[in-house]
Tab-separated table of C-alpha atoms in Angstrom:
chain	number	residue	atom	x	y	z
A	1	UNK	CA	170.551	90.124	38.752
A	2	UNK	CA	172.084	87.598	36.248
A	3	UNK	CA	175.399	87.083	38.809
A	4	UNK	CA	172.468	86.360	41.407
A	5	UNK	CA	170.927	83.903	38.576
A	6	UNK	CA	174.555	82.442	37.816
A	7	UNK	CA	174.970	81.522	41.395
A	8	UNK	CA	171.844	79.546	41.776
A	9	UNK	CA	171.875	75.818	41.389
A	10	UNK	CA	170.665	74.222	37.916
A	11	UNK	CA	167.379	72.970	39.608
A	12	UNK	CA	166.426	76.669	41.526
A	13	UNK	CA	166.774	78.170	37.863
A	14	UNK	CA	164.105	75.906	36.340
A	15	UNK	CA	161.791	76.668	39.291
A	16	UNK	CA	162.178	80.441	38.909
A	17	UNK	CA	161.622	79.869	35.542
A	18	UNK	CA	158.714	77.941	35.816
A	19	UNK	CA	157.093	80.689	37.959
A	20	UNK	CA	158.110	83.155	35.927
A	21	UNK	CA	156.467	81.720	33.026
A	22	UNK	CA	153.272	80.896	35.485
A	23	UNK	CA	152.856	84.470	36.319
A	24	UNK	CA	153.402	85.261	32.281
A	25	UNK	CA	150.811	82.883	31.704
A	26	UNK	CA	147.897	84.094	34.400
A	27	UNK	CA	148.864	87.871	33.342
A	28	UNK	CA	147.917	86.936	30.009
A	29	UNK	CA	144.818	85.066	30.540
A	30	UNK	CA	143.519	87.737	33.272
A	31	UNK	CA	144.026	90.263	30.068
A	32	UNK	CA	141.736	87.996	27.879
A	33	UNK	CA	139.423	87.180	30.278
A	34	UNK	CA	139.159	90.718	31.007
A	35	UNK	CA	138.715	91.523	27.201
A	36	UNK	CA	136.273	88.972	26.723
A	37	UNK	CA	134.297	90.278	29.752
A	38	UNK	CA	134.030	93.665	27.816
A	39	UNK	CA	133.375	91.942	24.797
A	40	UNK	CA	130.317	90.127	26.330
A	41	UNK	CA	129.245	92.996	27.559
A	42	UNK	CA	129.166	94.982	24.352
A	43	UNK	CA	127.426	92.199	22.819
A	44	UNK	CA	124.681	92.424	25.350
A	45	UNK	CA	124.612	96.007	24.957
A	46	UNK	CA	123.781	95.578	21.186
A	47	UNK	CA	121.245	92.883	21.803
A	48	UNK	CA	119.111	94.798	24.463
A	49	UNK	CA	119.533	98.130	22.663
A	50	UNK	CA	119.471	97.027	19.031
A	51	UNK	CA	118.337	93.640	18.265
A	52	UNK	CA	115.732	93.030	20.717
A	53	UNK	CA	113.877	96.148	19.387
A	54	UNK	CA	114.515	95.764	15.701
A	55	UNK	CA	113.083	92.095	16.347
A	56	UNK	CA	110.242	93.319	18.104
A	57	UNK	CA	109.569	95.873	15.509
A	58	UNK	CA	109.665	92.712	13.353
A	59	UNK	CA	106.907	90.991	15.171
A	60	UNK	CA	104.306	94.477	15.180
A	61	UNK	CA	104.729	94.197	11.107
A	62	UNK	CA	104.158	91.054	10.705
A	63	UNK	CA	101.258	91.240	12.932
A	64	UNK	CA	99.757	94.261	11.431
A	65	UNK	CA	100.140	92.599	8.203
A	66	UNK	CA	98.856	89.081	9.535
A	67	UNK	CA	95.563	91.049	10.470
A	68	UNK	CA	95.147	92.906	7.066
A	69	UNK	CA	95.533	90.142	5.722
A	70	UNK	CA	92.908	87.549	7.619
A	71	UNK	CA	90.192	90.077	7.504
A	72	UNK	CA	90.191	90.609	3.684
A	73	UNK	CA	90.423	87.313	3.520
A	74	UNK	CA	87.280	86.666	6.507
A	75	UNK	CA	85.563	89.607	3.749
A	76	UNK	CA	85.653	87.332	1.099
A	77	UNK	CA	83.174	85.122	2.625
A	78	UNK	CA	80.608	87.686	2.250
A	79	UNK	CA	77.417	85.787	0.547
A	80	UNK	CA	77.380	86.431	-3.491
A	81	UNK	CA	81.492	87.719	-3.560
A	82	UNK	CA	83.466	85.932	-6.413
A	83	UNK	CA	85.801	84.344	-4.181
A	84	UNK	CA	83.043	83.079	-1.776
A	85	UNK	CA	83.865	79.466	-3.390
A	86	UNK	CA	87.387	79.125	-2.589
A	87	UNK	CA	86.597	79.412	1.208
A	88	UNK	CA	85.450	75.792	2.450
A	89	UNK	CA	85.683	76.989	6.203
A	90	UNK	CA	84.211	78.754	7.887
A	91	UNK	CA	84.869	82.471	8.458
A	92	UNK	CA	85.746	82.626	12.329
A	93	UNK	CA	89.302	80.565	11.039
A	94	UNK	CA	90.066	84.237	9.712
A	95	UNK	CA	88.872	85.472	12.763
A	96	UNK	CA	90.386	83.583	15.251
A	97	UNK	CA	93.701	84.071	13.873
A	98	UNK	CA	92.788	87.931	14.000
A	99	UNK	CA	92.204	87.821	17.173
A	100	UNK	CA	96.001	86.129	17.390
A	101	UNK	CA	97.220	89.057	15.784
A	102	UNK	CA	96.477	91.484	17.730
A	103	UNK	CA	97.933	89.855	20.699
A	104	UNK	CA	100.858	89.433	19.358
A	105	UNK	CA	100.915	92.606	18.380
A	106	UNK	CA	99.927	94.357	21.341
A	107	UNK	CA	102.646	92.269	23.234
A	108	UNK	CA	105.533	93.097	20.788
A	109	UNK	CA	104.831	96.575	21.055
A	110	UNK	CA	104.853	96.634	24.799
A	111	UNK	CA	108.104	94.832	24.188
A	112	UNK	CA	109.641	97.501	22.428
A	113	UNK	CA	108.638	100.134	24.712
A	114	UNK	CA	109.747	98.450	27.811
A	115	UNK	CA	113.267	97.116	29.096
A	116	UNK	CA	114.758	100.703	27.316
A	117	UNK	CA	114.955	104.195	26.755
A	118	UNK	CA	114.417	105.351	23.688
A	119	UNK	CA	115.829	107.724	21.890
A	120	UNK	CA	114.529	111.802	21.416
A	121	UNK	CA	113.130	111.069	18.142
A	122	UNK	CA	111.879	107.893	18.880
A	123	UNK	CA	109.571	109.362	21.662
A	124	UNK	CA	107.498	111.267	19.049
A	125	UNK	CA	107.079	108.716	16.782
A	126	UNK	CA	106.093	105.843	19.615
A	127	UNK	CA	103.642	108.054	21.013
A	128	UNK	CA	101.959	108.532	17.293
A	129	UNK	CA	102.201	104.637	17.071
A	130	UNK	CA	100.443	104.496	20.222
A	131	UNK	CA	97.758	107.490	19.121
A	132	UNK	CA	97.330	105.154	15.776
A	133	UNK	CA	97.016	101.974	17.808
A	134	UNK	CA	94.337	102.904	19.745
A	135	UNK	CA	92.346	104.127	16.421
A	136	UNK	CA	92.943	100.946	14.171
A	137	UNK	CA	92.214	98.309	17.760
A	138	UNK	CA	89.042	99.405	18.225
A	139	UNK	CA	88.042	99.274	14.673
A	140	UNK	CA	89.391	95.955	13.942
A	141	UNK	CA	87.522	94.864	17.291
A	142	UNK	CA	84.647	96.042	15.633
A	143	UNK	CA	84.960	94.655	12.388
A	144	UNK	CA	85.857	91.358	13.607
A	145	UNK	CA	82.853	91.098	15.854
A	146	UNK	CA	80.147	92.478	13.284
A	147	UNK	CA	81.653	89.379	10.425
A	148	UNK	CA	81.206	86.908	13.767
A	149	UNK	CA	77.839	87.860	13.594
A	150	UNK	CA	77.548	87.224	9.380
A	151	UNK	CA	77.160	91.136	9.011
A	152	UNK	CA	78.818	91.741	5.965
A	153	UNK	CA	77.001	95.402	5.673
A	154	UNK	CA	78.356	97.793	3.285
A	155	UNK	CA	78.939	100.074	6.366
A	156	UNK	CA	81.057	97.160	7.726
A	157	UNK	CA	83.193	96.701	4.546
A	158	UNK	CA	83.711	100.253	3.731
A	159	UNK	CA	84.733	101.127	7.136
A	160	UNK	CA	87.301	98.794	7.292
A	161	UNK	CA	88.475	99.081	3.541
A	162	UNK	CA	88.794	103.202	3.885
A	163	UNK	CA	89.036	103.815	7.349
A	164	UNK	CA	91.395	101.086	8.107
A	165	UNK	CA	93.418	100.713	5.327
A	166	UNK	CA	94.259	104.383	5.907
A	167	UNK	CA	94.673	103.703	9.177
A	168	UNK	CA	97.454	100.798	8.147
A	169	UNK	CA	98.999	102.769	6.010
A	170	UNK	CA	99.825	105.419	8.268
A	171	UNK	CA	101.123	102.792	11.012
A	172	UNK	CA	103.466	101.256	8.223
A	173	UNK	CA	104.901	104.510	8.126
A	174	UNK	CA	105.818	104.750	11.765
A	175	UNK	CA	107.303	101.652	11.843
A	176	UNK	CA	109.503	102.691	8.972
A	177	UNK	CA	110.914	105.562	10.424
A	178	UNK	CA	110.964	103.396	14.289
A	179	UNK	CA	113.131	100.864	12.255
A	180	UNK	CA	115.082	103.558	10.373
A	181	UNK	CA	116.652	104.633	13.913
A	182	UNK	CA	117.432	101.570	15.446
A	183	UNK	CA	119.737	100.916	11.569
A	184	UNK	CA	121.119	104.506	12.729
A	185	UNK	CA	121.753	103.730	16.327
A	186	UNK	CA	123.088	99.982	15.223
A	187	UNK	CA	125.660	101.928	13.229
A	188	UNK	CA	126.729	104.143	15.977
A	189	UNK	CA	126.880	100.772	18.037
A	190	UNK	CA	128.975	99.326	16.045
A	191	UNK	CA	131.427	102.311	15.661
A	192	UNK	CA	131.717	102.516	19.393
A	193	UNK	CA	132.317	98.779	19.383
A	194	UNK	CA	134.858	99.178	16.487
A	195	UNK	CA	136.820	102.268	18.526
A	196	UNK	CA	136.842	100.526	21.819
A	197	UNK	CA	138.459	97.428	19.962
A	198	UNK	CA	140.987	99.609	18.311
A	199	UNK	CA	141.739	100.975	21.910
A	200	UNK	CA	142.479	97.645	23.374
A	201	UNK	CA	144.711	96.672	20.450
């Protein structure tokens, strides 16, 4: 092979060398672009099975909490209560963004059910989410339409207060454990990742 290389003429060497350093170049780039390609795909792995649902998870807390929170707040219009004075609106501004709420709730929890499979011991705890769901809706429905209509009723208040704050509670609970598996599955995720990358090394 070098005799053959010896014999060639100054000009043929740089050619061959030129295309032998072309095809070293293109091998090398076809390996990164086919390590990137795997690297993009892992990412989008992550972000359909981990961070879409821990942000969606996300969005049903805040929600849950966003409705807590407007109708104690729509509550404290009630004629005669000691913070009646700090509300110079009107109570339906509570309500309204109630009514928000639960949208945004209802469509961040179909989010996190759809586009996936979940896990074994996810399916347990999303179908108690969805058991709890359709016990605090309906209530807050309730409550929300009985203050549009000024009925601050003890009946009204201490359904809410006792009923739904248990109601809450429990819900918090579920979500705690939902987002207590996705942290589990993230760190599988990322020891898959971490294993694959030591492979390609």
């Amino acid at each position: 092979m070098s005799g053959l290389f010896s014999r060639m003429k100054v000009g043929t060497r740089l050619a061959v060398l030129q295309v032998l350093m072309l095809g070293f170049i293109l091998v090398t780039g076809l390996v990164g672009l086919i390590g990137m390609s795997s690297t993009v795909s892992s990412l989008r792995h992550m972000q359909v099975g981990l961070l879409d649902p821990v942000e969606r998870l996300g969005e049903v807390r805040s929600a849950q909490q966003g409705i807590n929170l407007e109708l104690l707040r729509a509550l404290q219009h009630q004629p005669g209560h000691a913070m009646v004075a700090l509300h110079n609106h009107p109570t339906t501004l509570h309500l309204d963004r109630v009514d928000a709420h639960v949208e945004r709730l209802t469509r961040s929890w179909q989010g996190f059910k759809s586009g996936r499979v979940p896990e074994s011991e996810e399916q347990a705890l999303i179908a108690q989410f969805d058991a709890a769901l359709n016990d605090i809706l309906p209530l807050v429905r309730e409550t929300n339409t009985a203050l549009r209509g000024d009925d601050f009723s003890m009946g009204v208040i201490r359904r809410f207060i006792i009923d739904g704050q248990s109601l809450m509670m429990s819900k918090a609970t579920l979500l705690d454990q939902l987002a207590e598996i996705q942290l589990k599955s993230g760190e599988r995720m990322f020891a898959e990742a971490e294993a694959d990358y030591r492979m390609e090394q």
